[in-house]
Coordinates of C-alpha atoms in Angstrom, one line a residue:
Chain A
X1 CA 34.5 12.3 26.3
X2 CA 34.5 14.8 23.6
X3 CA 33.2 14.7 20.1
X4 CA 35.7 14.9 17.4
X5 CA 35.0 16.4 13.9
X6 CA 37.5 14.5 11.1
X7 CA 39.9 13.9 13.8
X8 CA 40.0 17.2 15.6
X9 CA 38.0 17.5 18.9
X10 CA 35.0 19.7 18.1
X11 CA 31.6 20.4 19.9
X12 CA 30.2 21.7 16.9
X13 CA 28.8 21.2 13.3
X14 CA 29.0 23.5 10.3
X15 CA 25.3 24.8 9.8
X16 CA 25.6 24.1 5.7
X17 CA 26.3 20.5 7.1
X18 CA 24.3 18.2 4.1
X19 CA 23.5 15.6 7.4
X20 CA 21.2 17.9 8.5
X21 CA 20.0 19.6 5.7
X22 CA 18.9 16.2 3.7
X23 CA 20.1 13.0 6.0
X24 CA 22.6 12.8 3.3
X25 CA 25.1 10.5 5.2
X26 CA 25.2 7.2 6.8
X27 CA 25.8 6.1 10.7
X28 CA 27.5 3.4 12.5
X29 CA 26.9 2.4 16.4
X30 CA 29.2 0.5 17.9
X31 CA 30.4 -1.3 20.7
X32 CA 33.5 -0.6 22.6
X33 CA 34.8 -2.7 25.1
X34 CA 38.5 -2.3 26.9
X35 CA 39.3 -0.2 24.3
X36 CA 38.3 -1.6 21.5
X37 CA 35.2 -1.5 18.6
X38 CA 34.0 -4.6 19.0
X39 CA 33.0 -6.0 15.1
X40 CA 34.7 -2.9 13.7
X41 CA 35.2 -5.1 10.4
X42 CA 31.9 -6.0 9.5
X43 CA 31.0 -2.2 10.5
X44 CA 33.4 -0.7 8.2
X45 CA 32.6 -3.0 5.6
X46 CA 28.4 -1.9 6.0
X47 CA 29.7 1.7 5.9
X48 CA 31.7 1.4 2.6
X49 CA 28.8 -0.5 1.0
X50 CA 26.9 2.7 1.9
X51 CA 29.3 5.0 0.6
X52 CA 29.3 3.2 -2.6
X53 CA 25.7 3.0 -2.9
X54 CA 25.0 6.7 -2.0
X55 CA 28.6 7.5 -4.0
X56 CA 30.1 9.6 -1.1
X57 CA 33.7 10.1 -1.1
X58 CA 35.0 8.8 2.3
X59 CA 38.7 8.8 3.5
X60 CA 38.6 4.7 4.9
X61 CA 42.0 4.9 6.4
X62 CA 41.2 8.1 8.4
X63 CA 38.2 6.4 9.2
X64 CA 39.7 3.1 10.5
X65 CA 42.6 5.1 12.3
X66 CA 40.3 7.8 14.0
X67 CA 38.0 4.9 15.5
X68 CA 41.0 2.7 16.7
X69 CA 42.1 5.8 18.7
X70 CA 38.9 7.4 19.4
X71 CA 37.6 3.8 20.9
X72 CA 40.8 3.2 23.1
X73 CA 40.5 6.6 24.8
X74 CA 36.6 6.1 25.2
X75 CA 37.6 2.6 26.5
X76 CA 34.2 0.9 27.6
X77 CA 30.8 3.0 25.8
X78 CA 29.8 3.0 22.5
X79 CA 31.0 5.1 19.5
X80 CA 28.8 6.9 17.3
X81 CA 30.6 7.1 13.8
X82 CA 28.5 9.7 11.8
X83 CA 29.6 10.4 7.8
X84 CA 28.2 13.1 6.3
X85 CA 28.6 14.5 2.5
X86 CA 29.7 17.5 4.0
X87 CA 28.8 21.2 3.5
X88 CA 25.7 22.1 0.8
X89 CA 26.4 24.2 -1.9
X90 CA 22.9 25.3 -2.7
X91 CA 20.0 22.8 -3.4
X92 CA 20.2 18.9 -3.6
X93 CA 23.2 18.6 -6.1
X94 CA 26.2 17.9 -4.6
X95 CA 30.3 17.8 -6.0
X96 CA 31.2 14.5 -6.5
X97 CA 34.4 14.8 -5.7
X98 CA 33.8 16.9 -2.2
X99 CA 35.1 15.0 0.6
X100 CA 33.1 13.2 3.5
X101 CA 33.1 14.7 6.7
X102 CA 33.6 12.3 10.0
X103 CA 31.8 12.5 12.8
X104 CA 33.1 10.8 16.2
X105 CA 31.0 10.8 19.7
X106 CA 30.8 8.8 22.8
X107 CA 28.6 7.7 25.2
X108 CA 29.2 5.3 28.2
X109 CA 27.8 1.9 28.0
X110 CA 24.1 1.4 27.2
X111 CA 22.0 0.1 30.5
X112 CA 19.2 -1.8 29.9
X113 CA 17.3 -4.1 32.3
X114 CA 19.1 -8.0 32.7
X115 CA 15.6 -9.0 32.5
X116 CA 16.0 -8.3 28.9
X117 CA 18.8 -10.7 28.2
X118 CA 17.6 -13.0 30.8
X119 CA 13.6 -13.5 30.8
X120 CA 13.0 -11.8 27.4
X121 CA 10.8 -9.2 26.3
X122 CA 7.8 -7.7 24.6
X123 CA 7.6 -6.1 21.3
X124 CA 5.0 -3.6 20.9
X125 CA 2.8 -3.7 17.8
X126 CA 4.1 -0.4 15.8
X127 CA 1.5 0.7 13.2
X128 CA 4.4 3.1 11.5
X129 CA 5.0 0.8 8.2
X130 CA 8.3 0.9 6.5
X131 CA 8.3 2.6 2.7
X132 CA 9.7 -0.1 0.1
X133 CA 12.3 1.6 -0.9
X134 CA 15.2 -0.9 -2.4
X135 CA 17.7 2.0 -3.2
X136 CA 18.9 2.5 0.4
X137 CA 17.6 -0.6 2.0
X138 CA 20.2 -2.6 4.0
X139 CA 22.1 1.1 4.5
X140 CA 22.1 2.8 8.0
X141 CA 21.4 6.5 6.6
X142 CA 20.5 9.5 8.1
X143 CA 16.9 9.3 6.9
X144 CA 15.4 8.1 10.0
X145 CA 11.9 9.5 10.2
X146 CA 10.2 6.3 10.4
X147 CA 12.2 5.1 13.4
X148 CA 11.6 8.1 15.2
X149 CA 7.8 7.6 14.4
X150 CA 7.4 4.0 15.4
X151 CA 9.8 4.8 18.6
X152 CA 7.1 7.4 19.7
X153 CA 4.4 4.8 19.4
X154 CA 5.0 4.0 22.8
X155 CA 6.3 5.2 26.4
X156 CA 5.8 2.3 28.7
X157 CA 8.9 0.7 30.0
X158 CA 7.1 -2.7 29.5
X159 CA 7.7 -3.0 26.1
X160 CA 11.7 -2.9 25.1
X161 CA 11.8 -2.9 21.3
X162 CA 9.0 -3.0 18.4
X163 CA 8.7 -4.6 15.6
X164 CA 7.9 -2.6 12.5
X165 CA 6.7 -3.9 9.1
X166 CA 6.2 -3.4 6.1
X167 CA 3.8 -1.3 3.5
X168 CA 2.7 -5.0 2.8
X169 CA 2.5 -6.4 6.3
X170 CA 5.5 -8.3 6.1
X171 CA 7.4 -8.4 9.6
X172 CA 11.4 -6.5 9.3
X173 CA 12.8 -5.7 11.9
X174 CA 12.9 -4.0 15.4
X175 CA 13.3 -0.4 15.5
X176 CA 16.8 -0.5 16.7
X177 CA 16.9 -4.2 16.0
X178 CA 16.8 -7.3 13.6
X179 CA 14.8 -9.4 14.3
X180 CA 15.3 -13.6 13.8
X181 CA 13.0 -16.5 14.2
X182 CA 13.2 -20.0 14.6
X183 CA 11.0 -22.7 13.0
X184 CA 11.9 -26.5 12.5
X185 CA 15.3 -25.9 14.1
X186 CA 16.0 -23.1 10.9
X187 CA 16.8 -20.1 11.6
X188 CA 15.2 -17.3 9.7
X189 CA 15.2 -13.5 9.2
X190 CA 13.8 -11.0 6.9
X191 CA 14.9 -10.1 3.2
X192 CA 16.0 -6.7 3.4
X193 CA 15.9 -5.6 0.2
X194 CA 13.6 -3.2 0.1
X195 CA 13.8 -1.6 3.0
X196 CA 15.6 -2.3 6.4
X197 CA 18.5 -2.1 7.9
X198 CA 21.3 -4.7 7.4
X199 CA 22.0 -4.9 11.4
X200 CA 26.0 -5.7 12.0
X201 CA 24.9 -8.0 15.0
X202 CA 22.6 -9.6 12.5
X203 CA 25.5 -10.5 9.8
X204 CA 27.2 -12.0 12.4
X205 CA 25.0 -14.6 13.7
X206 CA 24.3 -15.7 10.7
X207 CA 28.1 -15.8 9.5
X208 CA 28.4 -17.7 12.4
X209 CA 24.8 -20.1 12.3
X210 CA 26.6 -21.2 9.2
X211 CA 30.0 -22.4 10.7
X212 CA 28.0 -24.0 13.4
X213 CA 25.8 -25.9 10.7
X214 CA 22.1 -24.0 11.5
X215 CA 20.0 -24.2 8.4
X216 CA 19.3 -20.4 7.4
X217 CA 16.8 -18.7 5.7
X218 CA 16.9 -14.9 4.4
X219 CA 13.4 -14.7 3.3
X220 CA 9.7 -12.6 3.3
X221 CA 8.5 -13.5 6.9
X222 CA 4.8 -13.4 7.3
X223 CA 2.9 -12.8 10.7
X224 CA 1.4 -16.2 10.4
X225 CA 5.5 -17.3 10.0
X226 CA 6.1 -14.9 13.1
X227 CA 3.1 -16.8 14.7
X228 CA 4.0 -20.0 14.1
X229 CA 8.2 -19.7 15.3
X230 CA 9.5 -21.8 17.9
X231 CA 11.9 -19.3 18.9
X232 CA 11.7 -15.2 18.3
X233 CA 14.6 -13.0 19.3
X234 CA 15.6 -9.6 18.1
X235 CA 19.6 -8.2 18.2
X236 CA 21.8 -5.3 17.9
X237 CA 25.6 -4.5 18.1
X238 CA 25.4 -2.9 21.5
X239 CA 22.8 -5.4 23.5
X240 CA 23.6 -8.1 21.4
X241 CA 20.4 -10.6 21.8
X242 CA 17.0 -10.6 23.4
X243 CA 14.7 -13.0 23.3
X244 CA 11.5 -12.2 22.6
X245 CA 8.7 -13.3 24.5
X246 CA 6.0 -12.0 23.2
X247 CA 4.2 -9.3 20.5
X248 CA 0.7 -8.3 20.9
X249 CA -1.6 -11.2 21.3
X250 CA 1.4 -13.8 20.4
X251 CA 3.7 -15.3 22.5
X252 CA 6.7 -17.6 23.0
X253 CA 9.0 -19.7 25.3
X254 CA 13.0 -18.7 25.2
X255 CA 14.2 -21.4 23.0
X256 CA 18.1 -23.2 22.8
X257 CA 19.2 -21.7 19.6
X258 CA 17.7 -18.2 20.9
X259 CA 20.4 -18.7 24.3
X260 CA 23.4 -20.4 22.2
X261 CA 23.0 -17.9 19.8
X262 CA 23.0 -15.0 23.3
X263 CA 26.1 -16.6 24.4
X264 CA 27.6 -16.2 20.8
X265 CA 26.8 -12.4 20.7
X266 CA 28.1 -11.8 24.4
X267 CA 30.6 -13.0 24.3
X268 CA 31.7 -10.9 21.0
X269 CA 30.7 -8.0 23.0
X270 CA 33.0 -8.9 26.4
X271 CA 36.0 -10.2 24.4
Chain B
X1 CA 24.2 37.2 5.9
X2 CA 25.0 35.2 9.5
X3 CA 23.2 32.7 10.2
X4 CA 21.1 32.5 13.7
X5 CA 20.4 29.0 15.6
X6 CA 17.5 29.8 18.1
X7 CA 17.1 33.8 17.0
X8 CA 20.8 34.3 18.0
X9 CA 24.0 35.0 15.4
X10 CA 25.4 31.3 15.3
X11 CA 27.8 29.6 12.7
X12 CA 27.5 25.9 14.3
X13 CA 25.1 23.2 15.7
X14 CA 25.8 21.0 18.3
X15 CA 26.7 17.4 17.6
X16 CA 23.7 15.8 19.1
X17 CA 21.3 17.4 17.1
X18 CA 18.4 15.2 16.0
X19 CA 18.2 16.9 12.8
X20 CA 21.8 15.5 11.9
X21 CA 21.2 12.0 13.9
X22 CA 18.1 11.3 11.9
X23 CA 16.9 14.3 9.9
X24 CA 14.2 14.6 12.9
X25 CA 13.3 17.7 11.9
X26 CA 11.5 20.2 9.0
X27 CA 12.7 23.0 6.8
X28 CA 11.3 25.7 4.4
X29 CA 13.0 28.0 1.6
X30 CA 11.5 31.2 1.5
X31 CA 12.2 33.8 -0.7
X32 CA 12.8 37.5 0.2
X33 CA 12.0 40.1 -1.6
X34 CA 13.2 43.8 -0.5
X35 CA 12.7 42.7 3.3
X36 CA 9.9 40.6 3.1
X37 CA 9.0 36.9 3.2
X38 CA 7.3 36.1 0.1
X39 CA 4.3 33.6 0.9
X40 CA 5.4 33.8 4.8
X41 CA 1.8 32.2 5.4
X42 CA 1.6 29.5 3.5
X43 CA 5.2 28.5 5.0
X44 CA 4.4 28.7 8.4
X45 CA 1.2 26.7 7.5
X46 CA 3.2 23.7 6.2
X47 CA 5.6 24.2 9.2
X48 CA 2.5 23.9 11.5
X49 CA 1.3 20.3 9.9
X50 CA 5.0 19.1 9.7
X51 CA 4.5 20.2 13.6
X52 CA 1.8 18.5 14.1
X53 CA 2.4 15.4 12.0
X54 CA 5.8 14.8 13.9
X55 CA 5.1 15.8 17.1
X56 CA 7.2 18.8 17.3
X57 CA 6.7 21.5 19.7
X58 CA 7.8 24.2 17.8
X59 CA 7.6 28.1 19.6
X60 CA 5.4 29.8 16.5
X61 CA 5.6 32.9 17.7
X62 CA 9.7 33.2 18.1
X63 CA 9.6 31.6 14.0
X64 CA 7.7 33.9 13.1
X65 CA 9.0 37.0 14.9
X66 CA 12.8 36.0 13.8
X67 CA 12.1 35.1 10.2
X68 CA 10.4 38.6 9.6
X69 CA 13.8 40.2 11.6
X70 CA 15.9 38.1 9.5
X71 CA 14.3 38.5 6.0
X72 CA 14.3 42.1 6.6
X73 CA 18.2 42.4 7.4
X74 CA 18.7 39.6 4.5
X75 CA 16.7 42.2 1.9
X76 CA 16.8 40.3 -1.2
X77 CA 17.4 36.4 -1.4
X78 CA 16.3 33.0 -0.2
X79 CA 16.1 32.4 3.3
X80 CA 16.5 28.8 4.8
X81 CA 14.6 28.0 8.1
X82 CA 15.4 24.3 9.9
X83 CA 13.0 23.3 12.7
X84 CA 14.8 20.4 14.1
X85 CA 13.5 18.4 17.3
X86 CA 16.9 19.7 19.0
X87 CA 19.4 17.4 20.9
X88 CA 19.3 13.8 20.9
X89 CA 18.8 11.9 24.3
X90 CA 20.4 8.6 23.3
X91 CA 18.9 6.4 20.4
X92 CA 15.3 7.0 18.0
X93 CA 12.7 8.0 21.5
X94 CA 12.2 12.0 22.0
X95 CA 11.1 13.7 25.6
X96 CA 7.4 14.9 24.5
X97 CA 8.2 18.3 25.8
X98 CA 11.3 19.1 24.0
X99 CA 11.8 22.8 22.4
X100 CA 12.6 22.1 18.6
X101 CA 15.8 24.2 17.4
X102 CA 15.0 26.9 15.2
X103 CA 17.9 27.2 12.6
X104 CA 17.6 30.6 9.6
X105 CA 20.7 30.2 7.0
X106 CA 20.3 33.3 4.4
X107 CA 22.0 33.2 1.1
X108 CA 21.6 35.3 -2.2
X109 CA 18.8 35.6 -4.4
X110 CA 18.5 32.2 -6.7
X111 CA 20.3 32.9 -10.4
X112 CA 18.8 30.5 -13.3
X113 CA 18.6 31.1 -16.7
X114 CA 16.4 33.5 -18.2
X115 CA 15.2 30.9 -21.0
X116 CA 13.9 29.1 -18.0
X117 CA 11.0 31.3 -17.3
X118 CA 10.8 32.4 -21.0
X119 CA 11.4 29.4 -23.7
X120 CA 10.2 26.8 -20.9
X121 CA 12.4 23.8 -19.5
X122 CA 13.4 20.2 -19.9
X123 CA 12.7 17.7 -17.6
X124 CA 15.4 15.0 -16.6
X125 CA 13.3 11.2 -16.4
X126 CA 14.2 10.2 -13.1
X127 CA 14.9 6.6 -12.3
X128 CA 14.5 7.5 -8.6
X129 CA 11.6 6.4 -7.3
X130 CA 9.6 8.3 -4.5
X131 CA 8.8 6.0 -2.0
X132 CA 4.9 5.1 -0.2
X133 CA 4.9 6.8 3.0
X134 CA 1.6 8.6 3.7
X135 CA 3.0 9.4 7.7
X136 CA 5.2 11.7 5.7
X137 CA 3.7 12.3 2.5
X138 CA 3.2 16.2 1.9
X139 CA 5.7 17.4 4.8
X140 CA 9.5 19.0 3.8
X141 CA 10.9 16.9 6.1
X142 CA 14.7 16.6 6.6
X143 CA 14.7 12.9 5.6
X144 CA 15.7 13.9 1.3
X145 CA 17.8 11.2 0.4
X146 CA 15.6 9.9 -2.1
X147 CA 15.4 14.2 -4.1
X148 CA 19.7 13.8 -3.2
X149 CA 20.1 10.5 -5.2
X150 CA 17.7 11.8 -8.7
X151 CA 19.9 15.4 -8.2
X152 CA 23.0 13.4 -9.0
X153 CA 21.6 11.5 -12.3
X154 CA 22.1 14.2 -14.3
X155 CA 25.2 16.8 -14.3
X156 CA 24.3 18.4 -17.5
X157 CA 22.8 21.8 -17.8
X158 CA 20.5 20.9 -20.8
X159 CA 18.2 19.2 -17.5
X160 CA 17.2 22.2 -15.6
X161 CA 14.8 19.5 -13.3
X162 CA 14.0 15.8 -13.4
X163 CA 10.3 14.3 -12.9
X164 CA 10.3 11.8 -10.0
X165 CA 7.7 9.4 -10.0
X166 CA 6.4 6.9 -7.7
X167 CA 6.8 2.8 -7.6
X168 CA 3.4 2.4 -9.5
X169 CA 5.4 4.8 -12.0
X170 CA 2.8 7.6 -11.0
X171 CA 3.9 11.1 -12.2
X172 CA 4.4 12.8 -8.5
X173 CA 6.7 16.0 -8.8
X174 CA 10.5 17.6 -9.9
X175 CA 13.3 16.8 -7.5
X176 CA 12.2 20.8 -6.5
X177 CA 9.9 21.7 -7.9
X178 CA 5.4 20.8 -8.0
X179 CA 4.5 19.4 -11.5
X180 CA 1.6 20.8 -13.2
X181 CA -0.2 19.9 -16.6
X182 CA -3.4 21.3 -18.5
X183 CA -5.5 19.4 -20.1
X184 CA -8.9 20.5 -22.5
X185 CA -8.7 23.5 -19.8
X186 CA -8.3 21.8 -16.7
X187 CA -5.4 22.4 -14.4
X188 CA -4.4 19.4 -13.0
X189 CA -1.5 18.4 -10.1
X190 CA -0.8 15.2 -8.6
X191 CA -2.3 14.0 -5.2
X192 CA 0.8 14.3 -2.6
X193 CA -0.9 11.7 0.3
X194 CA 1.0 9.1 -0.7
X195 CA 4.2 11.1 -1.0
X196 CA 6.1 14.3 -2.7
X197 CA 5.5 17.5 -0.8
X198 CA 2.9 20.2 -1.0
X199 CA 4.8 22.9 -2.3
X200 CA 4.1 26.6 -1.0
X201 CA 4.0 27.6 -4.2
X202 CA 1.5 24.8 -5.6
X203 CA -0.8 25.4 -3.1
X204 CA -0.9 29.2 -4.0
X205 CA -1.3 28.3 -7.2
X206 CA -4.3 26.4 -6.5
X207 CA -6.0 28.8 -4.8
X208 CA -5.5 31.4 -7.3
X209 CA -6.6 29.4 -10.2
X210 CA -9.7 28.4 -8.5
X211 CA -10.5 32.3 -7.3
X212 CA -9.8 32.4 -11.2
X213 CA -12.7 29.8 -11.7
X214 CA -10.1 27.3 -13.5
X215 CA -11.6 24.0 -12.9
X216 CA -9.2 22.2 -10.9
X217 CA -7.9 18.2 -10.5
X218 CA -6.2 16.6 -7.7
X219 CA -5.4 13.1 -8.8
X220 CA -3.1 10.7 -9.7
X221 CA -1.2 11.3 -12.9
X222 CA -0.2 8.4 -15.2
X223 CA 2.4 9.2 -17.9
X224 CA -0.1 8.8 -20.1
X225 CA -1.9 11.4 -19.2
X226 CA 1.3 13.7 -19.1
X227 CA 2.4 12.7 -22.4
X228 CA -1.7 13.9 -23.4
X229 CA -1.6 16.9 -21.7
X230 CA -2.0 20.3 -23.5
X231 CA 0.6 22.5 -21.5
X232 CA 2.9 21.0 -18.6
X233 CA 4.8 23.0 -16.0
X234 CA 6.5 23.7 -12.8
X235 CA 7.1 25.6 -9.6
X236 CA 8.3 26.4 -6.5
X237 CA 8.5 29.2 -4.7
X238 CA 11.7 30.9 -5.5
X239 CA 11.4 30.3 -9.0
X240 CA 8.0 30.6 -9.2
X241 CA 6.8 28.8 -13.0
X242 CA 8.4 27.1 -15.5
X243 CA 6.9 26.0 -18.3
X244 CA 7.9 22.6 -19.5
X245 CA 9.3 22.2 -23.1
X246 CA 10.8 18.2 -23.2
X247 CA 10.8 15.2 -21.2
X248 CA 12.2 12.1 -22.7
X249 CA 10.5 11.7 -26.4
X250 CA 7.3 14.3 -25.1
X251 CA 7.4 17.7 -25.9
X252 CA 4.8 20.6 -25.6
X253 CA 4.1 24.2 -26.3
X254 CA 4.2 26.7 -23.7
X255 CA 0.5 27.4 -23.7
X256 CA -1.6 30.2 -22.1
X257 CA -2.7 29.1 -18.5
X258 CA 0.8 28.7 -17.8
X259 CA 2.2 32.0 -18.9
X260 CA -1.3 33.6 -16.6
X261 CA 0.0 31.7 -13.9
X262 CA 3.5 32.3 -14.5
X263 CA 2.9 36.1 -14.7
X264 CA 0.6 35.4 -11.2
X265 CA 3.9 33.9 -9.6
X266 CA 6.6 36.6 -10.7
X267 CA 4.1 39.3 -9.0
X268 CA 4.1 37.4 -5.8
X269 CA 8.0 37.0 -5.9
X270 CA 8.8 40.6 -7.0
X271 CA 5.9 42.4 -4.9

């Protein structure tokens, strides 16, 4: 269906546009099923945390309206909600009072193998490290150099996600992904602090770990920590969860909270 | 002037342009001066490595052929070029063989101050810290949030840059500008491989210094050192050299290798 710029169909972008001059802007992927953006909430909530943080001027309203509608003409796909700081004027410095500019585009619903959901699947090793960088960790900006990196590190169809770490060596995330583990029945995922992306899928299993009871942990994960899991899985808004079977040399069995936590996410995503 | 996406007259991009999705993409700011590209070499040089470094097919010849067309129609300004790896497929992976977009914006010639150039500068103290990233380090990517968030911590005009340092609190570069101090004779600049980029003008710099037999230092720069140094100043390559007066509680005198290097840069820009 057609792209719409703040509200108005549009196929186009205003060259000054400060998205692709500097990245300067923040994203939001998500989910639509029968009409409907599936954990819109926790999405707009990620988004406004990023606004504040990167103090960009955003109309929320027209935000919330132009998805509702956007999403129930789009109907079963997934949104792309882009914000940008709108046009430059000349250089990095911006008015602070210039208004955001919205971005709305549509795609039809991802395809990926059942395998994936069903057997699990491989991570490949990436050797692109993520930059500590604790002023835009947790946002989902424009800057995405690294991603695009790691993504290239590989082309065979054997391998569905990676997992990227840190400068230190300290396992994140996927790179499209967050990525959980299991050890001792508690389940665990990465501080994300200093860099990483704050996944919407990822806030909501472990919203909803703690109604169930699950011990959590939101912590530095080692790849001796990684190696020593029961369970591994990595998820997103739009797949929701994969198991992970193995990553390089490592490797591990689907476990129960891996496929109650599946069930959890699908079912978010078919409601 | 118009603007031109892919060597034709152009005022928008299209929607799915990686540059926008994840600033997947390079730039350069060249200065014109009565038609010509000022340090056109040393541009396309850096464009080349960012090439290279990210993978982008870029068609050389067409840059090359349009930016000399376009500078010459501009006359006198500052030319913007955007290499950007053109439209997205769907998510972070790239087809090897993609064309990158080729993107010239034109605008007037940069006004500053006069008492930039002649009484020398003071330089805002960043709390933005440049991140680790030697996959990027060096490169004018498109990925600037980090140059986006120190712009915005000062408004005043009193700040005509701000230092940006590393997270070991290395001295690494201005939010636009190279950084470069003298001490007991020696010209010294900061080592860019872990991040910053090598500036056009920097590297000329460089080069004429040592065809001036200036003994030359490439290293890391503790503030230490900065607050020791004899002269401090800056560049770029519309700009050329400003000396630097103040930065917090340091101050220094504008001292002689800058001015011969300053005089050395306003020849370039006004040849």
């Amino acid at each position: 269906m057609d792209s719409w710029v703040d509200g108005q169909p549009a196929d186009a972008l205003s060259l000054k546009d400060r998205g692709l001059a500097y990245g300067d802007g923040l994203f939001e992927t998500i989910a639509v099923h029968d009409g409907f953006p599936v954990l819109l909430d926790r999405h707009l909530v990620r988004l406004a945390k990023g606004c504040r943080r990167l103090a960009i001027n955003l109309d929320h309203a027209a935000v919330v309206s132009e998805v509702l509608t956007y999403a129930e003409q789009l109907n079963d796909g997934v949104l792309k909600l882009i914000i940008t700081r709108g046009d430059s004027l000349r250089g990095y410095a911006f008015d602070p009072s210039a208004q955001a500019r919205r971005i709305l585009t549509g795609n039809p619903p991802a395809v990926y193998p059942q395998a994936h959901a069903e057997q699990g699947i491989r991570l490949f090793p990436c050797t692109t490290r993520l930059s500590f960088q604790p002023l835009l960790a947790g946002l989902k900006h424009l800057n995405r150099l690294e991603q695009v990196m790691a993504r290239a590190e590989w082309q065979d169809t054997e391998h569905a996600e990676g997992l990227m770490l840190d400068q230190a060596g300290r396992v994140i995330e996927g790179v499209f992904s967050n990525v959980f583990l299991v050890h001792d029945g508690v389940l665990i995922t990465a501080d994300l602090s200093s860099c990483g992306v704050e996944g919407v899928m990822r806030a909501e299993l472990l919203s909803q770990a703690e109604s169930l009871g699950i011990p959590l942990q939101i912590t530095d994960i080692t790849l001796e920590q990684l190696q020593g899991a029961d369970e591994v899985f990595v998820c997103n808004s739009v797949y929701g969860v994969w198991p992970v079977r193995a990553y390089a040399a490592l490797s591990w069995p689907v476990g129960p909270l891996t496929r109650k936590l599946q069930t959890i996410a699908r079912a978010l995503l078919d409601a």
